[in-house]
Short mmCIF file of C-alpha atoms and ligand atoms in Angstrom, two decimals:
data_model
loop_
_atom_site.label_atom_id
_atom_site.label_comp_id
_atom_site.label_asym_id
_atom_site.label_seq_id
_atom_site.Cartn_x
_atom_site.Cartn_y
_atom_site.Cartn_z
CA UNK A 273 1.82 12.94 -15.67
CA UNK A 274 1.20 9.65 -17.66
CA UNK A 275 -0.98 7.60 -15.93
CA UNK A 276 -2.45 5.59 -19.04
CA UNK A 277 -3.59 1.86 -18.04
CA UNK A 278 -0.18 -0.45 -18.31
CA UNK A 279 -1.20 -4.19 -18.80
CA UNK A 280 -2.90 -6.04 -22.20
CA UNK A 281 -6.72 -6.18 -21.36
CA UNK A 282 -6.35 -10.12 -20.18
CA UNK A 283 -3.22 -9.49 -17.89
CA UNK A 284 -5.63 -10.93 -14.75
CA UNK A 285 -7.67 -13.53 -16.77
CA UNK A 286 -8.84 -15.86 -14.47
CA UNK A 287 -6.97 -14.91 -11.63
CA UNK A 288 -9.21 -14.57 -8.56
CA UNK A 289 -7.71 -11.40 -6.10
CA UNK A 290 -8.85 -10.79 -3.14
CA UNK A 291 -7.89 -6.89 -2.09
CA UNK A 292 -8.38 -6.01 1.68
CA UNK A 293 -9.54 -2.37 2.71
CA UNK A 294 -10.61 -2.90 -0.96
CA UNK A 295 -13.58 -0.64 -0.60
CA UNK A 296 -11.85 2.47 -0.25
CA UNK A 297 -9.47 4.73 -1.64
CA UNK A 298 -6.26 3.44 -3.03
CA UNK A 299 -7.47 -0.69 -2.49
CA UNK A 300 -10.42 0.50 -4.63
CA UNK A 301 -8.13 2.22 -7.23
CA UNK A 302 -5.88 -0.85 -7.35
CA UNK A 303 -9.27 -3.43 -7.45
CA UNK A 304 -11.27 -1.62 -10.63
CA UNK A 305 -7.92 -1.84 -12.15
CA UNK A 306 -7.60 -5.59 -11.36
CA UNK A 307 -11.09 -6.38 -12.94
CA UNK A 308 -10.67 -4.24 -15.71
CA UNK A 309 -7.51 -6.64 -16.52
CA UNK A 310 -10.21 -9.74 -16.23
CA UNK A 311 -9.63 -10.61 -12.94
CA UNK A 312 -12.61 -11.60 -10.37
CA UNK A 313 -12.00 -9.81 -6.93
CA UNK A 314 -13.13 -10.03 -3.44
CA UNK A 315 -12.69 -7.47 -1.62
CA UNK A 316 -13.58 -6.80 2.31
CA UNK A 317 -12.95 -4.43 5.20
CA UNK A 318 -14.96 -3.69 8.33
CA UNK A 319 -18.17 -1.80 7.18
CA UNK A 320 -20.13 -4.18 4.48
CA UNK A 321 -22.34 -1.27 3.23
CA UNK A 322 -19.23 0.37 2.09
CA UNK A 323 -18.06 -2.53 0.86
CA UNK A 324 -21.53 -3.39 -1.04
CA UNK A 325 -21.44 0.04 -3.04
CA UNK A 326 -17.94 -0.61 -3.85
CA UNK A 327 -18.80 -3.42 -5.30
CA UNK A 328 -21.93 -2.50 -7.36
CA UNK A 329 -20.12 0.44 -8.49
CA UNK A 330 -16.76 -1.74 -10.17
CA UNK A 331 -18.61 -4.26 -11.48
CA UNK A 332 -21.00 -1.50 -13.39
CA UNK A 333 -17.63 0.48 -14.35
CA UNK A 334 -15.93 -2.63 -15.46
CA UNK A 335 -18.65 -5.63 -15.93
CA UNK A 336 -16.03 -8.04 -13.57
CA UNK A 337 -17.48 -10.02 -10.81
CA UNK A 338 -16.43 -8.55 -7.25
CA UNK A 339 -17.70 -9.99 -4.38
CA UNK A 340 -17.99 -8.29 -1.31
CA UNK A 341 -17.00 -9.81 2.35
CA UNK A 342 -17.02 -8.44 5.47
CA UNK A 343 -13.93 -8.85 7.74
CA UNK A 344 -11.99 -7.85 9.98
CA UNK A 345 -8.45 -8.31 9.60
CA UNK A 346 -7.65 -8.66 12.99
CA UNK A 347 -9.98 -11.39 13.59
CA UNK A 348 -8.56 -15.05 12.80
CA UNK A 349 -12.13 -16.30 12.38
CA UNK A 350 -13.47 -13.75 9.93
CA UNK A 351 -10.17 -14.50 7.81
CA UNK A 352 -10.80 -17.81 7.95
CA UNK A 353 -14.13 -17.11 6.27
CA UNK A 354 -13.43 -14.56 4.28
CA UNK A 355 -11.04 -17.78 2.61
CA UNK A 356 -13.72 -19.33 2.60
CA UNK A 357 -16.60 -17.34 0.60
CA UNK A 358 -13.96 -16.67 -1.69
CA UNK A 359 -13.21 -20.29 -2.80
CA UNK A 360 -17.28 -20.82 -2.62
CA UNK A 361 -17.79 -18.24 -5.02
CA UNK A 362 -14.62 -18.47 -7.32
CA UNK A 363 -13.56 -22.22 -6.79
CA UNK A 364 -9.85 -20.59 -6.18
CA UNK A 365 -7.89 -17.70 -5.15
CA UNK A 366 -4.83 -16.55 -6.67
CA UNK A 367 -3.52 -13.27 -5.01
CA UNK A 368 -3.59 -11.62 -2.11
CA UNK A 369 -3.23 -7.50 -1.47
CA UNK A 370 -2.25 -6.93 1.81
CA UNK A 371 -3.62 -3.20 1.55
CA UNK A 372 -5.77 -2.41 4.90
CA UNK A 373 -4.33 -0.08 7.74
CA UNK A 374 -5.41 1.56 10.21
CA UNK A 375 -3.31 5.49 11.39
CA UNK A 376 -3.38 8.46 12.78
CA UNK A 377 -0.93 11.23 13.51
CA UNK A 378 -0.18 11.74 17.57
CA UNK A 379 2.59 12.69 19.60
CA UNK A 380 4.00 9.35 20.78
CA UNK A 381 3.59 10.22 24.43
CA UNK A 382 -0.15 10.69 24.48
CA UNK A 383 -1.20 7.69 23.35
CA UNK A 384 -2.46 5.01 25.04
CA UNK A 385 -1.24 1.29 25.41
CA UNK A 386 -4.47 0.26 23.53
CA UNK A 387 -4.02 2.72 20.67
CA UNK A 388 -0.84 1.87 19.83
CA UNK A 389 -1.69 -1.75 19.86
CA UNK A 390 -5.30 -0.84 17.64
CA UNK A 391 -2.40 0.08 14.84
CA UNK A 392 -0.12 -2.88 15.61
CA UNK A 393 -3.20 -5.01 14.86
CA UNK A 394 -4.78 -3.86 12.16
CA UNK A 395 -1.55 -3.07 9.94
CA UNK A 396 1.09 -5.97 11.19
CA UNK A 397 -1.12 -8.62 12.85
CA UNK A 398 -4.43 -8.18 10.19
CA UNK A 399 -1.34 -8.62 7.46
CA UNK A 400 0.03 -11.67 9.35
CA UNK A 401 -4.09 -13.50 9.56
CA UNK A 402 -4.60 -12.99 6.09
CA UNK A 403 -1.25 -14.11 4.74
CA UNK A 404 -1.00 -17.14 7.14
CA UNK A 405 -4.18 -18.03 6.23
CA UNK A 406 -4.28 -17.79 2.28
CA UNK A 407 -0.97 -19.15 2.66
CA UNK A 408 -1.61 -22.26 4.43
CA UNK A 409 -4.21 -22.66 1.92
CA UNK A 410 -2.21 -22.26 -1.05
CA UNK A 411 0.43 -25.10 0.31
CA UNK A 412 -1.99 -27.33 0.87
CA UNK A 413 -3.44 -27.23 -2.50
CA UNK A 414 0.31 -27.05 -4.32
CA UNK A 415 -0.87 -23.87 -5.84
CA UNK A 416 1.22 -20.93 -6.91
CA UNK A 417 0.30 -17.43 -5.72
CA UNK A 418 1.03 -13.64 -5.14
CA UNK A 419 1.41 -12.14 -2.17
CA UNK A 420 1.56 -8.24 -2.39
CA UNK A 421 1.51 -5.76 0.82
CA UNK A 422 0.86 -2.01 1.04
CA UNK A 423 3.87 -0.90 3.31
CA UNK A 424 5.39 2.94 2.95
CA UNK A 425 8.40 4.58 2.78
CA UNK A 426 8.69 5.31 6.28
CA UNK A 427 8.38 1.99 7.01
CA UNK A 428 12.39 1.84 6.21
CA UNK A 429 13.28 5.32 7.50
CA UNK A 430 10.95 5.48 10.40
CA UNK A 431 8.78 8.39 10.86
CA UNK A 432 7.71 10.64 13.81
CA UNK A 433 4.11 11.27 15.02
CA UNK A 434 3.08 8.12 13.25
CA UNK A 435 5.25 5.48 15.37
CA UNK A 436 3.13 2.52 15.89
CA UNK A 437 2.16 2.68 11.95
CA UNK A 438 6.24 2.79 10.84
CA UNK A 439 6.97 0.18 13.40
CA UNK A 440 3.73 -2.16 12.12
CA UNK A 441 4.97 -1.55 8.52
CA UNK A 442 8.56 -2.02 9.14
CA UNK A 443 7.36 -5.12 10.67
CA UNK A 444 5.16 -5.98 7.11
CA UNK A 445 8.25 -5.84 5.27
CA UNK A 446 10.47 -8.31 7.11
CA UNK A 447 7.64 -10.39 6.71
CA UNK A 448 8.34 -9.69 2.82
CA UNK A 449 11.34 -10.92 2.60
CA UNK A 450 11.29 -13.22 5.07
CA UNK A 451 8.48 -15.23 3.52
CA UNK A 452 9.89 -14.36 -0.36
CA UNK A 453 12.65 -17.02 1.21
CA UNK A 454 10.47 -19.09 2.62
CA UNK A 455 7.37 -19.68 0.51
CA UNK A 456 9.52 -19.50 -2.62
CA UNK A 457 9.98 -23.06 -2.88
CA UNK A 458 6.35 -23.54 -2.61
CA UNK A 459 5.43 -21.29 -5.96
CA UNK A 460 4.65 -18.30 -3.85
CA UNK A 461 5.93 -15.14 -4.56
CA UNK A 462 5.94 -12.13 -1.65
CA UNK A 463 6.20 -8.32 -2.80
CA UNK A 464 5.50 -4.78 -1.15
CA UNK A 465 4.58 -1.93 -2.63
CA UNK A 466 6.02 1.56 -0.95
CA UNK A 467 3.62 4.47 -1.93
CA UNK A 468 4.52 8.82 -1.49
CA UNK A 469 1.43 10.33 -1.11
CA UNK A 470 -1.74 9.38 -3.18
CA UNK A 471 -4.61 11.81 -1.39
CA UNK A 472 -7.35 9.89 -0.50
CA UNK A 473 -9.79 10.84 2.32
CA UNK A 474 -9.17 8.04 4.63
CA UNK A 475 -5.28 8.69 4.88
CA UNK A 476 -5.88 12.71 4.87
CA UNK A 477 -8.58 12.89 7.24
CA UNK A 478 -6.08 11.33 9.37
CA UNK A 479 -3.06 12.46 8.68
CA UNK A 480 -3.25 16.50 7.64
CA UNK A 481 -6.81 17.29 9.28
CA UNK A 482 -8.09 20.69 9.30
CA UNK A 483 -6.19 23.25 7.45
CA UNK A 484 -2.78 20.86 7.96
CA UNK A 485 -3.09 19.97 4.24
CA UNK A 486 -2.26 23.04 3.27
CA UNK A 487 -0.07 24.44 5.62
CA UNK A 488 1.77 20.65 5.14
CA UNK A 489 1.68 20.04 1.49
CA UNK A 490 2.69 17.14 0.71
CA UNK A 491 3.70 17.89 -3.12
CA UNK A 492 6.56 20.04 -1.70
CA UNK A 493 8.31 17.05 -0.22
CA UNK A 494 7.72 15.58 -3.80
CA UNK A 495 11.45 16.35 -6.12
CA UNK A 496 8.70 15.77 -8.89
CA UNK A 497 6.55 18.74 -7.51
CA UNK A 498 3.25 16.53 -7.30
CA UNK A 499 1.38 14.03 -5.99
CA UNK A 500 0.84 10.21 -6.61
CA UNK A 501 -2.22 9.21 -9.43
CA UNK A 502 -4.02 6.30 -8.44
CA UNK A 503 -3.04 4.85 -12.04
CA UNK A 504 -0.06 4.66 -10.79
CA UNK A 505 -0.29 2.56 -8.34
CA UNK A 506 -2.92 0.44 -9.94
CA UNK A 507 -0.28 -0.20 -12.85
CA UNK A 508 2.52 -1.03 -10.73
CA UNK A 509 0.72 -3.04 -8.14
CA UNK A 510 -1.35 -5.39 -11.81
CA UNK A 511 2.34 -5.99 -12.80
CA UNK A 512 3.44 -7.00 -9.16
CA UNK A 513 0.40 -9.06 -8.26
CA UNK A 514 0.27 -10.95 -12.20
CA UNK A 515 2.47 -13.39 -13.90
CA UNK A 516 4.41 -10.66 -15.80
CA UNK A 517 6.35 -10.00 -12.30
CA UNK A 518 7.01 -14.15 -12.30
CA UNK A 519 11.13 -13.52 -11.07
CA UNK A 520 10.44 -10.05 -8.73
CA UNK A 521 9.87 -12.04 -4.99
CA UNK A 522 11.16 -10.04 -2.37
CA UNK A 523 10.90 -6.88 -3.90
CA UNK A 524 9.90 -3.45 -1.75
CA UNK A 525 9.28 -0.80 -4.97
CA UNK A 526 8.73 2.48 -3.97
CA UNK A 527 6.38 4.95 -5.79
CA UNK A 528 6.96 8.27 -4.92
CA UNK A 529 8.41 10.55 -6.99
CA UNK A 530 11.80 10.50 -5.10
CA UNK A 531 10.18 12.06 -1.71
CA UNK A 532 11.70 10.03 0.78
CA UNK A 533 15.61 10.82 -0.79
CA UNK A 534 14.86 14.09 -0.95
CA UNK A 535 14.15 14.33 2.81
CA UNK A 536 17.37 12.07 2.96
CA UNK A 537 20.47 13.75 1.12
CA UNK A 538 22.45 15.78 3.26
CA UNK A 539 22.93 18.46 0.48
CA UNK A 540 19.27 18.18 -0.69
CA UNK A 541 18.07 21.50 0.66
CA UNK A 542 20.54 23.29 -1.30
CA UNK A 543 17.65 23.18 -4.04
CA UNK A 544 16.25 26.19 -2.21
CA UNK A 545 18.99 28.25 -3.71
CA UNK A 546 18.63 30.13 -6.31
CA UNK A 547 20.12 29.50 -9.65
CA UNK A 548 21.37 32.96 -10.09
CA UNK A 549 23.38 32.67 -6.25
CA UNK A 550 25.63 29.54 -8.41
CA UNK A 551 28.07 31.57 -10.03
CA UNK A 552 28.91 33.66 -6.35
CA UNK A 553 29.06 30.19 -4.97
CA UNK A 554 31.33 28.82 -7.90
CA UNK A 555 33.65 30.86 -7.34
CA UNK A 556 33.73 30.47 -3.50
CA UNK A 557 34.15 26.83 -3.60
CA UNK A 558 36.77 27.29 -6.41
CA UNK A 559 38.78 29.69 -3.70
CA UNK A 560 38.65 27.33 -1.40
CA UNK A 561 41.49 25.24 -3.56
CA UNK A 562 44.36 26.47 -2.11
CA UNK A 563 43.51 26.53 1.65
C1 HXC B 6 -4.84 9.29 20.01
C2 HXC B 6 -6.41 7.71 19.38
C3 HXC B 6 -6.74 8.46 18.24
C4 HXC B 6 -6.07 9.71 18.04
C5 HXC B 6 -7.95 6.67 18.25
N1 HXC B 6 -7.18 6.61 19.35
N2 HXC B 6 -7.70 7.78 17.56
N3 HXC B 6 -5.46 8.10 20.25
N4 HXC B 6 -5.13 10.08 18.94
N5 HXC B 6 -6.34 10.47 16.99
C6 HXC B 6 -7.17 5.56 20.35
C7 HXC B 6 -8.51 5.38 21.04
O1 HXC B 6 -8.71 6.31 22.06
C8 HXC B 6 -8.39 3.95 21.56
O2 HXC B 6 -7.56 3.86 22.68
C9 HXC B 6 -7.62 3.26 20.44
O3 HXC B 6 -6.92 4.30 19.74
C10 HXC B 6 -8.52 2.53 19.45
O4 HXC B 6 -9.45 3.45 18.93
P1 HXC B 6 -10.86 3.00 18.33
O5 HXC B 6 -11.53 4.20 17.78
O6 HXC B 6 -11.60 2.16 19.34
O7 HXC B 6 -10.35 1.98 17.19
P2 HXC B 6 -11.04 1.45 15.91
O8 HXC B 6 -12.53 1.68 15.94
O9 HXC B 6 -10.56 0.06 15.72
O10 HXC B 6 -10.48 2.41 14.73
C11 HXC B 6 -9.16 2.32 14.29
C12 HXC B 6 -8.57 3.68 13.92
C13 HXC B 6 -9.49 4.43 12.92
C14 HXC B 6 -7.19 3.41 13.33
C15 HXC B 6 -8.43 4.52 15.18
O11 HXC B 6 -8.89 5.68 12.54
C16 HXC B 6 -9.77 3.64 11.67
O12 HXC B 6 -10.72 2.89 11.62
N6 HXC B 6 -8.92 3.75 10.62
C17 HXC B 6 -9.05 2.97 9.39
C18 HXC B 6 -8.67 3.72 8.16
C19 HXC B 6 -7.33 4.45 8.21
O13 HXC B 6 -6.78 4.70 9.29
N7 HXC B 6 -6.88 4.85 7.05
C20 HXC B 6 -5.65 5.59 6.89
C21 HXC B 6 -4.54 4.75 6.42
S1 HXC B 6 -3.36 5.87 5.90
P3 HXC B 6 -8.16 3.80 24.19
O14 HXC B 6 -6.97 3.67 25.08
O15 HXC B 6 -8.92 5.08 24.38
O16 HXC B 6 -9.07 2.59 24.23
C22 HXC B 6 -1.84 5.29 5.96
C23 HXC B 6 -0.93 6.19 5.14
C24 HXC B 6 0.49 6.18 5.43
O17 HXC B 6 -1.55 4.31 6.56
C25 HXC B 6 1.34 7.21 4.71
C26 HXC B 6 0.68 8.36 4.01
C27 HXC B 6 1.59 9.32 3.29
P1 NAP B 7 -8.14 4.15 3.37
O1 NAP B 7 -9.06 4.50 2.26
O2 NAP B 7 -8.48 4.61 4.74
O3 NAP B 7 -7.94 2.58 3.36
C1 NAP B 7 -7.79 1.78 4.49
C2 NAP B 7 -8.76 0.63 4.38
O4 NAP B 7 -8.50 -0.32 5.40
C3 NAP B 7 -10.23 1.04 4.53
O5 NAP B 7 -10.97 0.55 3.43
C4 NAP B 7 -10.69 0.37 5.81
O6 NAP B 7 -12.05 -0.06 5.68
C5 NAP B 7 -9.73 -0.81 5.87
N1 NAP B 7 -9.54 -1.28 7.25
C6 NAP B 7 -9.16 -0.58 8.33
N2 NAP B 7 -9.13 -1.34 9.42
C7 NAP B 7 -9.50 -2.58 9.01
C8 NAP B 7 -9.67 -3.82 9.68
N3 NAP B 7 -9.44 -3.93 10.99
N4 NAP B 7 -10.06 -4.91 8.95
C9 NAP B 7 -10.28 -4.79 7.63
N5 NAP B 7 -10.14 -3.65 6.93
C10 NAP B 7 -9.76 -2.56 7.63
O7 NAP B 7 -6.67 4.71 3.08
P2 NAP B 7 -5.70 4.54 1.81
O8 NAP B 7 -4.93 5.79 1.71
O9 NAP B 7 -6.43 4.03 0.63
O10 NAP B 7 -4.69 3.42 2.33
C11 NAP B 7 -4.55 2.17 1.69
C12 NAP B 7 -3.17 1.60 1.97
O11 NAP B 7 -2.17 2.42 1.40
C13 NAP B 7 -2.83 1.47 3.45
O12 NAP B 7 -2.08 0.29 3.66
C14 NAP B 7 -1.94 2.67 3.69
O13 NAP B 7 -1.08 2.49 4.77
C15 NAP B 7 -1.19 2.70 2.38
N6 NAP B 7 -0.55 3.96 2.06
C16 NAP B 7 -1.30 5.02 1.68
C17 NAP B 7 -0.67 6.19 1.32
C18 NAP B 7 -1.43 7.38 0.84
O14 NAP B 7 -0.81 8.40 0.53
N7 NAP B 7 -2.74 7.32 0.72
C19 NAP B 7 0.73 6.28 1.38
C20 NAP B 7 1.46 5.17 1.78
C21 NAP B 7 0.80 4.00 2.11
P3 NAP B 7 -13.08 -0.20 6.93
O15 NAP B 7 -13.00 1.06 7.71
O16 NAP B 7 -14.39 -0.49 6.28
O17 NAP B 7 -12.60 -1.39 7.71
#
């Protein structure tokens, strides 16, 4: 695995970012990475003591300025301020990381009206505040800007037992492109970012409770036999979110390791043979010329 850090040391320089669900796992990853590239960052999410450690703790790994905002995304008037404490403290705001969700595996049929909706909210509608809002902002003052969401690969295939997260992510990415149209005139580029798995607790607690993370291992699915390193991400979504990406608007790159093709070729379980069953089957298929 090479998971070195990508950028030159000023890639962010006097960008401000602000990173939702930025106080935990992979908006945390992605946010130390941003600072250690010189940018300032806000970042927010529901619980401000999380938030607050978050913060102490990058700005002692990195010596960046982070400040920390509490807000729910699927509240118009906490976006509103969290816009607004960032442009208090940092005079301007650059990019936006459209990286808080909400999930949870279920059968489709035993959830509730309200629990699907809970998902809808937080993932579609908390992506639709923030960007509207930032947005607006960002027209108004002629600036350029970055817009980057967190989608996931199932977000274009669909997935079972997590339906109201692939529809709410299926529904961030039209809002991708969509707006990479739109906004593009104005100096504002859109992007996604598709992610395999990168463990983290909130996803896994979630997703393979109990002893489902073994039993469901999610390297298996992987064609490169592992999981996601934050690095990773962090690299891909500094290049996406800076000025280096300047001509990528529109753009849904996915990171992981070639899982979602290998659960889509038709042929791609043939891997399970073994290599010393090729020559039998050589010859077999070679038979089959004449008939
Ligand atoms: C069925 C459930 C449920 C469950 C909650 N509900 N959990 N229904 N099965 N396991 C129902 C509740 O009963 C309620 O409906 C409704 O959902 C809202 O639940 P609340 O607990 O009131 O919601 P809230 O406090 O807003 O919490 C939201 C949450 C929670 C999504 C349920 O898990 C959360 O805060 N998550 C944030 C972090 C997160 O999910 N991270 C993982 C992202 S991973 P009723 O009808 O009873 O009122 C990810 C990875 C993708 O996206 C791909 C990975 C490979
Ligand atoms: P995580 O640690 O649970 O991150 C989710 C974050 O969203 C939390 O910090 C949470 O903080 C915040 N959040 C939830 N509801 C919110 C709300 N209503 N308002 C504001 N913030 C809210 O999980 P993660 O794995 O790092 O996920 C990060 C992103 O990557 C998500 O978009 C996820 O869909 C995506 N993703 C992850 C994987 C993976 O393998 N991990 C794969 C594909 C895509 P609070 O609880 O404090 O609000």
């Amino acid at each position: 695995m090479f998971n070195q850090p990508m950028l030159r040391d000023d890639a962010l320089k006097g960008k401000t970012i602000v990173v939702t669900g930025g106080g935990t796992g992979l908006g945390k990853a992605m946010g130390t990475y941003f600072l250690k590239l010189g940018a300032n960052l806000v970042i927010t999410s529901r619980k401000l003591e999380v938030l607050q450690k978050t913060a102490d703790e990058m700005a002692a790994e990195t010596g960046g300025k982070v400040l920390a905002v509490q807000c729910d995304v699927r509240d118009n008037e906490q976006v509103e301020n969290l816009l607004i404490k960032t442009l208090e403290k940092f005079g301007k705001v650059d990019g936006l990381l459209n990286n808080a969700a909400g999930n949870f595996i279920s059968p489709t049929e035993r959830l509730s009206a309200n629990a699907f909706s809970t998902i809808i909210d937080i993932v579609l509608k908390g992506t639709v505040n923030c960007t509207l809002a930032f947005g607006k902002h960002w027209i108004k003052a002629k600036q350029p800007a970055t817009v980057l969401n967190i989608v996931t690969t199932y977000a274009f295939t669909g997935s079972a037992y997590v339906v109201p997260s692939a529809c709410a992510k299926g529904g961030v990415l039209a809002l991708t492109r969509s707006l990479a149209v739109e906004w593009g005139k104005y100096g504002i580029r859109t992007n996604a970012i598709a992610p395999g798995p990168f463990p983290t607790k909130g996803a896994w607690d979630r997703l393979l409770p109990g002893d489902l993370a073994e039993k469901f291992d999610f390297k298996n699915r992987v064609p490169l036999n592992r999981v996601g390193d934050n690095q990773e991400l962090a690299n891909l979504a500094a290049f996406l979110i800076s000025d280096f990406s300047s001509y990528i608007n529109g753009e849904i790159i996915t990171i992981d390791g070639g899982e979602w093709l290998q659960g889509a070729g038709q042929m791609n379980g043939l891997e399970a043979i073994p290599t010393e069953m090729w020559d039998m089957l050589e010859q077999m298929t070679r038979s089959a010329k004449g008939s």
